[in-house]
Amino acid sequence: MNKNKSTKETARNKKKMKYFRNSFRKSRIGDGASDPDSDWTRSNQRWMKLRTTVQISSAIQKKPPLKREDSFLKRFSTRQIPETQETVEDTGSESASGDVDKSVKRRRRYLQKRRSVVNPDENFYFYWLMMLTVCVLYNLWTLIVRQSFPELQQSVPTFWLICDSMTDVVFILDIIVQLRTGYLEQGLMVYDDRKLACHYVHSRDFIFDMIALIPLDLLQLKMGTHPLLRFTRFFKVYRSVRFYYIVESRTVWPNLWRVVNLIHILLILAHWFGCFYFLLSEAEGFQGDWVYPYRPGDYATLTRKYLGSLYWSTLTLTTIGDLPTPETNAEYIFTIVSYLIGVFIFATIVGQVGNVITNRNANRLEFERLLDGAKTYMRHHKVPGGMKRRVLRWYDYSWSRGRIQGGGDINTALGLLPDKLKTELALHVNLSVLKKVTIFQECQPEFLHDLVLKMKAYIFTPGDSICRKGEVAREMFIIADGILEVLSETGKVLTTMKAGDFFGEIGILNLDGLNKRTADVRSVGYSELFSLSREDVLAAMKDYPDAQEILQTLGRKRLMEVRCVNKKYAKAQSDKEAAAYAAAHPHHHQSHHQGQVHQSDSSENSASKKIVDKLKHDVKGFRNVLKKSRCFPNELAKLESITKFVNHAIKRIIFVQIFTTNL
């Protein structure tokens, strides 16, 4: 798709350039200029400018969009730490300007140091350790086999010389890298050159690196070809061990990585013991039943000699046995050591594979245990079949959503993390839901930090009743996924709610004066909700009064909407009943209609009279405050009293506005 798109854009740009070229040629011919050379130069310049413009515009179109940080996360993140900057006040003098230049240069040198220092947490260090591990494994696999089977070394000596030299160069470069590798001191990364060098030189790594680079392989110039003289390179194995632990911490399948590593160790041991078996057989002169059967023909080829030796070592290390009895002391010692190492490695691999299988099925086994317990309980208490199916569907859906495999509660799954880090993680996990909640968009970030770790997730099946009208409100809910319906007393759907909506705050804040639910809420399909208990919400609102005011304003508005909907629904029901009564009793219809109109007019007049009385009361109170403020000794007390009353009046006006709009 990207290739087709690029070819289409290229063809489109070519068409544009061709169109501009033809248009300029026509304009040049139509002008009939007296000097054709100057006209051609002028038009050529114009053409070059247009071509440059087209190329720049196409390059801008091809440029990928910038990945900007999410505004919601940026506002509510717990890591709002500004970068440290060196600032110098510019007084306009020469000394001040010189200080600014020095600080800028110092800042540039500091940034250059940071770029040149290797951070152990970055990808460069990871990939460098990977390259070192390849070089270490090259020495571990090839040196012993080249020593045991000289024909392998003699067949391609140049190739082995080049490979050995390349690994030595990588080991030398590794010393330079370690001299520039940062480390933590008092929780901060060190970037000072002298400290980095001293830290590396005084460590055991420097000793191992020096031993690994001892050029003992130069003795081959006098002793002949002996690749095993490069055994000092094995001291770089400690770098491979660090690579192993980094991969183990980064991968999502650590047990599988451990099994693969153990299998690799078993293969290396089989490789080495096979080569040692052939060397021992060669030292014994290939005499006896235990040694390698060196006979002319296929047994003399390199492939057969290596495979035969590897077969012996595999039978020994896997404790299968069924091998000839050793004859000499050296053969007995070698066989005993092989059996002991084989038993240890094989038992370790079997145990690790068992851990992988157990951990892989642990979540499923826990789910099956809970499901079996639920089935036993329902069977013991003779629960009806419909209820059983609902419960089983809940378990299946909860398993599919990851709520019964360590992903349900962040405090349970990640209890060892500090609260700030758990808060940051919870914001990232529930970002798509929290961004849609109105109260969290307007409140203080700390208010959300207090509540995000106290949210508990619940799953409801199709048709489940979440709350009923008249129930005592003990929690409020935030919809994470699914669709909910708000029902009237007769079961009619008043409105629907989706992800990001919240409800239940009216009863928690006691806005209706009864601390009760104001409507029925039902789940349409499978829905996932976050609940906040009444105690947690009220405790958070005491610490953050601004959030309390926002929540109360939204709750009052929603309460008025619910009352308005209920009034409209009641009025519609009364109209239907009146129409039915009029159809049944046509003579009384006119008188009943007049009485109903008179009653509605009187109700509207009474409501408007209440509003006017409230406004008159506020005006009268404002006059009294102004009169009392003259008696106050200082201006501050006057201002506080007036401000307090004005705030009260503003709230009353907002209430009156909401009430009038609902009418």
XYZ file of C-alpha atoms in Angstrom:
663
model
C 0.000 0.000 0.000
C 2.778 2.470 0.890
C 4.601 1.671 -2.352
C 1.479 2.305 -4.458
C 0.820 5.529 -2.599
C 4.367 6.792 -3.188
C 4.186 5.951 -6.921
C 0.861 7.813 -7.201
C 2.332 10.875 -5.473
C 5.375 10.792 -7.766
C 3.175 10.620 -10.864
C 1.052 13.485 -9.550
C 4.138 15.672 -8.960
C 5.423 14.897 -12.462
C 2.094 15.987 -13.924
C 2.263 19.244 -11.958
C 5.791 20.003 -13.169
C 4.847 19.188 -16.772
C 1.824 21.480 -16.543
C 3.907 24.385 -15.199
C 6.578 23.842 -17.881
C 4.035 23.922 -20.730
C 2.278 26.969 -19.295
C 5.519 28.913 -19.093
C 6.458 27.941 -22.630
C 3.068 29.154 -23.889
C 3.392 32.407 -21.964
C 6.906 32.933 -23.352
C 5.733 32.334 -26.945
C 2.607 34.468 -26.539
C 4.485 37.455 -25.083
C 6.630 37.759 -28.211
C 9.619 39.163 -26.365
C 12.329 40.836 -28.337
C 15.202 39.173 -26.467
C 14.624 35.405 -26.513
C 17.703 34.616 -24.406
C 16.645 36.885 -21.532
C 13.072 35.570 -21.719
C 14.306 32.001 -21.628
C 16.538 32.747 -18.608
C 13.671 34.462 -16.772
C 11.227 31.655 -17.471
C 13.842 29.046 -16.518
C 14.321 30.781 -13.159
C 10.581 30.793 -12.587
C 10.415 27.154 -13.510
C 13.201 26.265 -11.052
C 11.403 28.140 -8.244
C 8.161 26.331 -8.967
C 9.871 22.969 -9.094
C 11.517 23.642 -5.727
C 8.147 24.650 -4.265
C 6.500 21.466 -5.525
C 9.316 19.314 -4.121
C 9.107 21.003 -0.728
C 5.319 20.636 -0.574
C 5.523 16.951 -1.476
C 8.201 16.415 1.161
C 5.991 18.063 3.773
C 3.093 15.827 2.774
C 5.254 12.716 3.111
C 6.555 13.753 6.539
C 4.998 11.559 9.258
C 2.883 13.315 11.893
C 4.503 14.174 15.203
C 3.638 11.939 18.146
C 2.449 14.375 20.773
C 1.900 13.486 24.397
C -1.701 13.025 25.404
C -3.003 16.242 26.995
C -4.999 14.324 29.625
C -1.930 12.334 30.726
C 0.230 15.453 30.655
C -2.152 17.217 33.029
C -2.864 14.368 35.434
C 0.556 12.680 35.387
C 2.312 12.278 38.726
C 5.698 12.978 37.072
C 5.332 16.697 36.296
C 8.998 17.445 36.934
C 10.469 20.308 34.868
C 13.852 19.889 33.306
C 16.653 21.575 35.212
C 17.934 24.567 33.362
C 20.734 26.926 34.137
C 19.411 30.477 34.058
C 21.450 33.625 34.433
C 19.938 37.072 34.790
C 21.046 39.377 32.017
C 21.802 42.797 33.485
C 23.096 44.196 30.229
C 26.706 44.450 31.322
C 29.670 42.733 29.733
C 30.214 40.471 32.721
C 26.614 39.286 32.623
C 26.826 38.496 28.913
C 30.048 36.630 29.552
C 28.371 34.578 32.286
C 25.560 33.735 29.887
C 28.051 32.552 27.269
C 29.859 30.448 29.853
C 26.640 28.878 31.063
C 25.579 28.080 27.486
C 28.934 26.461 26.766
C 28.787 24.555 30.029
C 25.300 23.356 29.164
C 26.458 22.195 25.722
C 29.419 20.324 27.192
C 27.088 18.651 29.699
C 24.716 17.544 26.942
C 27.604 16.230 24.870
C 28.806 14.225 27.860
C 25.356 12.759 28.352
C 25.192 11.721 24.709
C 28.618 10.066 24.827
C 27.873 8.110 28.036
C 26.205 4.702 27.588
C 23.073 4.293 29.678
C 22.605 0.651 30.808
C 18.837 1.044 30.463
C 18.926 2.060 26.784
C 18.696 -0.158 23.724
C 22.270 0.508 22.599
C 23.649 -1.273 25.647
C 21.262 -4.176 25.086
C 22.297 -4.646 21.445
C 25.961 -4.274 22.328
C 25.677 -7.067 24.887
C 23.943 -9.143 22.232
C 26.935 -8.727 19.889
C 29.320 -9.612 22.710
C 27.288 -12.722 23.494
C 27.573 -13.853 19.871
C 31.367 -13.453 20.040
C 31.554 -15.353 23.336
C 29.421 -18.193 21.981
C 31.610 -18.324 18.886
C 34.626 -19.072 21.084
C 32.711 -21.531 23.256
C 31.496 -23.580 20.295
C 34.423 -23.478 17.888
C 37.651 -23.610 19.910
C 37.183 -27.096 21.342
C 35.956 -28.624 18.098
C 38.876 -27.122 16.167
C 41.254 -28.513 18.788
C 39.699 -31.996 18.748
C 39.411 -32.301 14.962
C 42.477 -30.640 13.363
C 41.187 -31.247 9.826
C 38.420 -28.684 10.509
C 41.033 -26.075 11.408
C 43.300 -26.930 8.485
C 40.520 -26.852 5.889
C 39.837 -23.068 6.123
C 42.591 -21.466 8.261
C 42.057 -17.976 6.794
C 38.401 -17.986 7.715
C 39.135 -18.905 11.327
C 41.891 -16.287 11.520
C 39.511 -13.552 10.336
C 36.772 -14.628 12.770
C 39.204 -14.771 15.687
C 40.528 -11.307 14.854
C 37.028 -9.832 14.621
C 36.061 -11.188 18.027
C 39.252 -9.765 19.520
C 38.442 -6.354 18.056
C 34.958 -6.508 19.593
C 36.443 -7.395 22.985
C 38.826 -4.425 22.759
C 35.942 -2.106 21.857
C 34.030 -3.468 24.825
C 36.692 -2.016 27.135
C 36.092 1.415 25.602
C 32.334 0.981 25.983
C 32.681 0.028 29.647
C 34.845 3.078 30.247
C 31.863 5.155 29.030
C 29.081 3.142 30.712
C 27.186 5.085 33.348
C 26.263 3.830 36.772
C 23.996 4.995 39.588
C 25.333 6.912 42.547
C 22.814 8.027 45.184
C 20.060 7.240 42.709
C 21.467 9.474 39.918
C 23.324 8.537 36.749
C 27.011 9.509 36.782
C 28.346 11.279 33.673
C 31.764 12.406 34.884
C 34.625 10.931 32.806
C 37.026 10.477 35.714
C 34.456 8.789 37.924
C 33.394 6.443 35.130
C 36.988 5.409 34.412
C 37.823 4.889 38.094
C 34.648 2.894 38.643
C 35.507 0.515 35.793
C 39.233 0.164 36.544
C 38.593 -0.699 40.193
C 35.988 -3.342 39.355
C 36.401 -7.074 38.690
C 35.201 -6.554 35.129
C 38.442 -4.795 34.255
C 40.485 -7.745 35.566
C 38.425 -10.237 33.547
C 38.762 -8.111 30.411
C 42.535 -7.886 30.774
C 42.847 -11.655 31.259
C 40.575 -12.279 28.266
C 42.865 -10.278 25.989
C 46.124 -12.049 26.926
C 47.534 -13.084 23.515
C 48.368 -16.707 24.355
C 47.400 -17.710 20.826
C 50.680 -16.172 19.639
C 52.364 -19.268 21.080
C 50.973 -21.114 18.064
C 53.824 -19.613 16.031
C 56.212 -21.951 17.898
C 53.963 -24.762 19.112
C 51.877 -25.221 15.999
C 48.106 -24.974 15.593
C 46.362 -25.157 18.967
C 43.124 -23.109 18.924
C 42.437 -23.948 22.553
C 45.224 -21.546 23.541
C 42.573 -18.865 23.153
C 40.815 -20.214 26.270
C 41.364 -16.849 28.033
C 38.544 -15.441 25.881
C 36.162 -17.511 28.021
C 36.525 -14.908 30.805
C 34.131 -12.678 28.813
C 31.299 -15.042 29.715
C 30.252 -12.667 32.504
C 28.983 -10.260 29.820
C 26.765 -12.999 28.386
C 25.376 -13.614 31.868
C 24.365 -9.951 32.097
C 22.711 -10.189 28.696
C 20.783 -13.231 29.936
C 19.417 -11.309 32.950
C 18.477 -8.274 30.840
C 16.511 -10.475 28.427
C 14.883 -12.230 31.377
C 13.703 -8.909 32.811
C 12.457 -7.586 29.439
C 10.695 -10.614 28.019
C 7.075 -11.457 28.780
C 7.910 -15.190 28.839
C 10.718 -15.427 31.411
C 10.185 -19.133 32.160
C 10.431 -20.021 28.484
C 13.648 -18.019 28.232
C 15.091 -19.912 31.215
C 14.234 -23.263 29.622
C 15.844 -22.236 26.324
C 18.966 -21.140 28.190
C 19.175 -24.453 30.082
C 18.759 -26.429 26.863
C 21.539 -24.378 25.309
C 23.788 -25.144 28.295
C 23.014 -28.853 27.887
C 23.922 -28.693 24.185
C 27.209 -26.909 24.943
C 28.089 -29.516 27.561
C 27.238 -32.334 25.143
C 29.399 -30.614 22.526
C 32.372 -30.236 24.888
C 32.095 -33.714 26.396
C 31.851 -35.212 22.925
C 35.043 -33.430 21.884
C 36.785 -34.473 25.117
C 35.629 -38.051 24.508
C 37.314 -38.040 21.095
C 40.497 -36.456 22.525
C 40.620 -39.103 25.266
C 40.036 -41.851 22.712
C 42.863 -40.442 20.607
C 45.116 -40.324 23.670
C 44.244 -43.992 24.385
C 45.197 -44.870 20.822
C 41.612 -45.892 19.954
C 42.233 -49.191 21.803
C 39.393 -50.940 23.633
C 35.626 -51.124 23.527
C 34.958 -47.848 25.428
C 36.865 -45.518 23.091
C 35.685 -44.236 19.740
C 35.762 -47.064 17.108
C 38.250 -45.475 14.737
C 38.118 -47.739 11.667
C 38.761 -46.971 8.006
C 35.723 -45.945 5.957
C 32.833 -43.911 7.239
C 34.161 -43.880 10.823
C 37.206 -41.901 9.660
C 35.245 -38.969 8.194
C 34.916 -35.712 10.126
C 31.123 -35.817 10.241
C 30.998 -39.390 11.549
C 33.692 -38.763 14.163
C 31.846 -35.681 15.530
C 28.407 -37.287 15.482
C 29.692 -40.472 17.102
C 31.335 -38.495 19.893
C 28.226 -36.347 20.346
C 26.083 -39.502 20.527
C 28.235 -40.861 23.364
C 28.085 -37.587 25.324
C 24.291 -37.318 24.839
C 23.713 -40.808 26.229
C 25.952 -40.008 29.176
C 24.562 -36.573 30.062
C 20.937 -37.656 29.745
C 21.677 -40.644 32.078
C 20.368 -43.122 29.512
C 23.535 -45.197 29.737
C 23.780 -48.517 27.829
C 27.460 -47.865 27.064
C 30.561 -50.086 27.291
C 32.344 -50.269 30.649
C 35.458 -48.046 30.946
C 38.812 -49.811 31.088
C 41.332 -47.239 32.364
C 41.307 -44.867 35.315
C 41.063 -41.835 33.045
C 38.022 -43.340 31.328
C 36.367 -44.066 34.689
C 36.962 -40.529 35.995
C 35.704 -38.958 32.780
C 32.556 -41.128 32.755
C 31.753 -40.422 36.433
C 32.100 -36.648 35.947
C 29.913 -36.828 32.819
C 27.183 -38.732 34.671
C 27.165 -36.325 37.632
C 26.984 -33.213 35.485
C 24.359 -34.836 33.273
C 22.140 -35.721 36.234
C 22.341 -32.185 37.589
C 21.629 -30.463 34.262
C 18.879 -32.862 33.243
C 17.099 -32.539 36.599
C 17.311 -28.739 36.377
C 15.801 -28.732 32.884
C 12.961 -31.046 33.897
C 12.167 -28.891 36.928
C 12.233 -25.682 34.891
C 9.941 -27.142 32.230
C 7.563 -28.184 35.004
C 7.565 -24.604 36.338
C 6.744 -23.276 32.867
C 3.796 -25.644 32.498
C 2.567 -24.913 36.030
C 2.811 -21.132 35.677
C 1.242 -21.221 32.234
C -1.814 -23.070 33.550
C -1.916 -21.459 37.003
C -4.442 -18.789 36.014
C -6.634 -21.298 34.215
C -6.478 -23.703 37.158
C -7.497 -20.895 39.531
C -10.397 -20.001 37.227
C -11.535 -23.621 37.039
C -11.324 -23.913 40.832
C -13.562 -20.854 41.292
C -15.956 -22.064 38.606
C -16.205 -25.521 40.168
C -16.893 -23.942 43.548
C -19.698 -21.844 42.063
C -21.219 -24.890 40.368
C -21.078 -26.897 43.596
C -22.706 -24.086 45.556
C -25.536 -23.664 43.034
C -26.108 -27.416 42.822
C -26.187 -27.734 46.623
C -28.739 -24.916 46.986
C -30.792 -26.012 43.955
C -30.475 -22.738 42.046
C -32.819 -22.483 39.007
C -31.387 -23.099 35.546
C -31.768 -19.489 34.350
C -29.769 -18.161 37.276
C -27.118 -20.834 36.742
C -26.667 -19.773 33.107
C -26.321 -16.133 34.118
C -23.638 -16.984 36.673
C -21.724 -19.187 34.229
C -21.897 -16.486 31.539
C -20.489 -14.011 34.029
C -17.534 -16.285 34.755
C -16.845 -16.834 31.043
C -16.989 -13.124 30.223
C -14.833 -12.207 33.231
C -12.207 -14.723 32.094
C -12.235 -13.331 28.562
C -11.761 -9.789 29.937
C -8.817 -10.889 32.085
C -10.493 -10.208 35.410
C -9.755 -13.680 36.843
C -6.124 -14.012 35.715
C -4.244 -11.393 37.675
C -5.623 -8.382 35.784
C -8.563 -7.448 37.965
C -7.318 -5.167 40.737
C -4.126 -3.167 40.409
C -3.595 -3.220 44.184
C -3.656 -7.032 44.124
C -1.610 -7.554 40.957
C 0.991 -4.833 41.651
C 0.799 -4.375 45.386
C 4.554 -3.839 45.873
C 4.688 -0.727 43.688
C 4.610 2.701 45.382
C 1.312 4.557 45.259
C 2.531 7.232 42.834
C 3.743 4.643 40.338
C 0.524 2.636 40.714
C -1.443 5.837 40.103
C 0.526 6.548 36.929
C -0.017 2.986 35.736
C -3.748 3.126 36.493
C -4.041 6.373 34.513
C -2.399 4.737 31.498
C -4.510 1.572 31.710
C -7.841 3.406 32.105
C -6.943 6.423 29.951
C -9.654 5.870 27.334
C -12.348 5.812 30.042
C -11.090 8.586 32.320
C -10.728 11.030 29.419
C -14.494 10.843 28.816
C -15.557 11.498 32.434
C -16.692 15.119 32.750
C -15.835 15.595 36.392
C -12.243 14.461 35.939
C -11.693 16.858 33.043
C -12.575 19.862 35.208
C -11.313 18.864 38.660
C -7.843 19.116 40.178
C -5.326 16.393 39.205
C -4.827 15.434 42.855
C -8.538 14.629 43.191
C -8.226 12.020 40.446
C -5.001 10.669 41.985
C -6.870 10.027 45.248
C -9.731 8.172 43.592
C -8.083 6.200 40.758
C -6.580 3.575 43.084
C -9.854 3.211 45.017
C -11.922 2.301 41.965
C -13.147 -1.296 41.924
C -14.122 -3.035 38.685
C -17.406 -4.936 38.358
C -18.874 -6.838 35.410
C -22.624 -7.104 34.763
C -24.364 -9.502 32.388
C -27.225 -8.596 29.996
C -30.364 -7.558 31.873
C -28.685 -7.155 35.274
C -30.093 -4.406 37.471
C -27.310 -2.162 38.705
C -29.416 -0.011 41.033
C -33.104 0.553 41.761
C -35.032 3.669 42.606
C -35.361 4.165 46.347
C -32.260 2.130 47.297
C -29.756 3.651 49.701
C -26.828 5.048 47.699
C -23.545 3.599 48.938
C -21.416 4.098 45.801
C -21.259 5.890 42.488
C -20.407 4.201 39.184
C -18.269 5.064 36.138
C -18.981 3.159 32.922
C -15.825 1.624 31.453
C -17.444 -0.471 28.725
C -20.962 -1.331 27.639
C -24.339 0.428 27.434
C -26.760 1.082 30.313
C -30.417 2.134 30.296
C -32.142 4.467 32.754
C -35.701 3.259 33.359
C -38.829 4.973 34.638
C -41.181 3.542 37.250
C -43.206 1.822 34.525
C -40.127 0.339 32.813
C -39.865 2.848 29.947
C -36.331 3.725 28.793
C -35.705 7.374 29.663
C -32.115 7.612 28.404
C -29.027 5.502 27.701
C -25.499 5.827 29.019
C -22.220 4.620 27.502
C -18.497 4.491 28.289
C -17.304 7.602 30.127
C -20.667 8.430 31.749
C -21.126 8.260 35.518
C -24.141 8.045 37.798
C -25.034 7.626 41.464
C -23.548 10.916 42.657
C -27.007 12.334 43.545
C -27.583 9.787 46.289
C -23.997 9.993 47.573
C -24.124 13.793 47.897
C -27.633 13.615 49.393
C -28.882 16.231 46.936
C -32.447 14.950 47.053
C -32.449 15.000 50.856
C -33.129 11.274 51.140
C -29.786 9.652 50.228
C -31.691 7.369 47.845
C -31.451 6.358 44.198
C -33.577 8.479 41.876
C -33.984 6.000 38.993
C -33.515 2.377 37.902
C -30.405 1.505 35.873
C -30.086 -1.699 33.848
C -27.279 -3.236 31.771
C -28.224 -3.784 28.120
C -25.412 -6.217 27.280
C -22.191 -7.104 29.040
C -20.927 -4.001 30.805
C -17.885 -3.184 32.911
C -18.170 -0.507 35.594
C -15.863 1.136 38.109
C -17.380 1.858 41.512
C -16.341 4.421 44.114
C -17.676 4.041 47.628
C -19.517 6.874 49.357
C -16.849 7.168 52.064
C -14.012 7.480 49.534
C -15.786 10.164 47.485
C -16.784 12.250 50.511
C -13.289 11.994 52.013
C -11.716 13.165 48.743
C -14.194 16.050 48.412
C -13.313 17.312 51.899
C -9.708 17.719 50.791
C -10.632 19.254 47.406
C -13.621 21.629 47.748
C -13.404 22.730 44.105
C -14.102 19.181 42.958
C -16.968 19.014 45.466
C -18.537 22.132 43.967
C -18.186 20.762 40.428
C -19.721 17.427 41.401
C -22.569 19.090 43.270
C -23.336 21.385 40.335
C -23.429 18.448 37.933
C -25.521 16.440 40.382
C -28.079 19.255 40.804
C -28.337 19.666 37.048
C -28.862 15.950 36.570
C -31.413 15.870 39.415
C -33.407 18.633 37.740
C -33.218 16.765 34.444
C -34.524 13.590 36.086
C -37.372 15.512 37.731
C -38.191 17.246 34.460
C -38.294 13.922 32.620
C -40.487 12.418 35.319
C -42.875 15.412 35.132
C -43.084 15.166 31.370
C -43.701 11.448 31.605
C -46.369 11.934 34.299
C -48.019 14.655 32.246
C -48.043 12.428 29.158
C -49.583 9.616 31.193
C -52.275 11.951 32.569
C -53.004 13.217 29.049
C -53.440 9.640 27.845
C -55.764 8.860 30.737
C -57.704 12.052 30.096
C -58.043 11.232 26.401
C -59.241 7.758 27.243
C -61.735 9.166 29.756
C -62.949 11.768 27.224
C -63.474 9.082 24.619
C -65.490 7.070 27.117
C -67.414 10.137 28.525
C -67.708 12.788 25.796
C -70.125 15.038 27.841
C -67.620 15.610 30.636
C -64.633 16.192 28.348
C -65.033 19.940 27.951
C -65.465 20.714 31.639
C -62.564 18.428 32.554
C -60.318 20.076 29.975
C -61.085 23.557 31.331
C -60.304 22.411 34.860
C -57.033 20.867 33.724
C -55.993 24.072 31.928
C -56.844 26.105 34.998
C -54.829 23.706 37.183
C -51.742 23.870 34.901
C -51.946 27.683 34.812
C -52.159 27.835 38.582
C -49.139 25.472 38.951
C -47.067 27.604 36.550
C -48.125 30.787 38.379
C -47.140 29.247 41.725
C -43.721 28.206 40.371
C -43.043 31.658 38.925
C -44.236 33.262 42.179
C -41.691 31.165 44.128
C -38.888 32.286 41.813
C -39.858 35.968 42.200
C -40.006 35.588 45.990
C -36.510 34.053 46.050
C -35.096 36.880 43.955
C -36.767 39.493 46.175
C -35.320 37.753 49.226
C -31.829 37.864 47.688
C -32.138 41.586 46.856
C -33.346 42.345 50.355
C -30.494 40.330 51.853
C -27.976 42.171 49.707
C -29.272 45.511 51.020
C -28.946 44.302 54.598
C -25.366 43.178 53.971
C -24.462 46.605 52.591
C -26.003 48.289 55.634
C -24.156 46.008 58.061
C -20.861 46.426 56.226
C -20.773 50.103 57.212
C -20.425 49.036 60.854
C -17.387 46.846 60.220
C -14.104 48.344 61.505
C -11.936 47.412 58.543
C -12.349 47.051 54.807
C -11.331 43.379 54.827
C -14.351 42.332 56.887
C -16.604 44.313 54.557
C -15.163 42.624 51.514
C -15.476 39.141 53.032
C -19.131 39.599 53.948
C -20.050 41.019 50.530
C -18.118 38.279 48.729
C -19.815 35.574 50.768
C -23.267 36.888 49.970
C -22.469 37.387 46.282
C -21.339 33.768 46.005
C -24.571 32.641 47.603
C -26.577 34.820 45.222
C -24.718 33.442 42.176
C -25.513 29.888 43.232
C -29.183 30.878 43.684
C -29.250 32.446 40.187
C -27.738 29.284 38.672
C -30.382 27.200 40.429
C -33.158 29.497 39.177
C -31.768 29.352 35.637
C -31.694 25.532 35.650
C -35.208 25.450 37.092
C -36.640 27.844 34.511
C -35.003 26.011 31.589
C -36.477 22.721 32.764
C -39.913 24.325 32.956
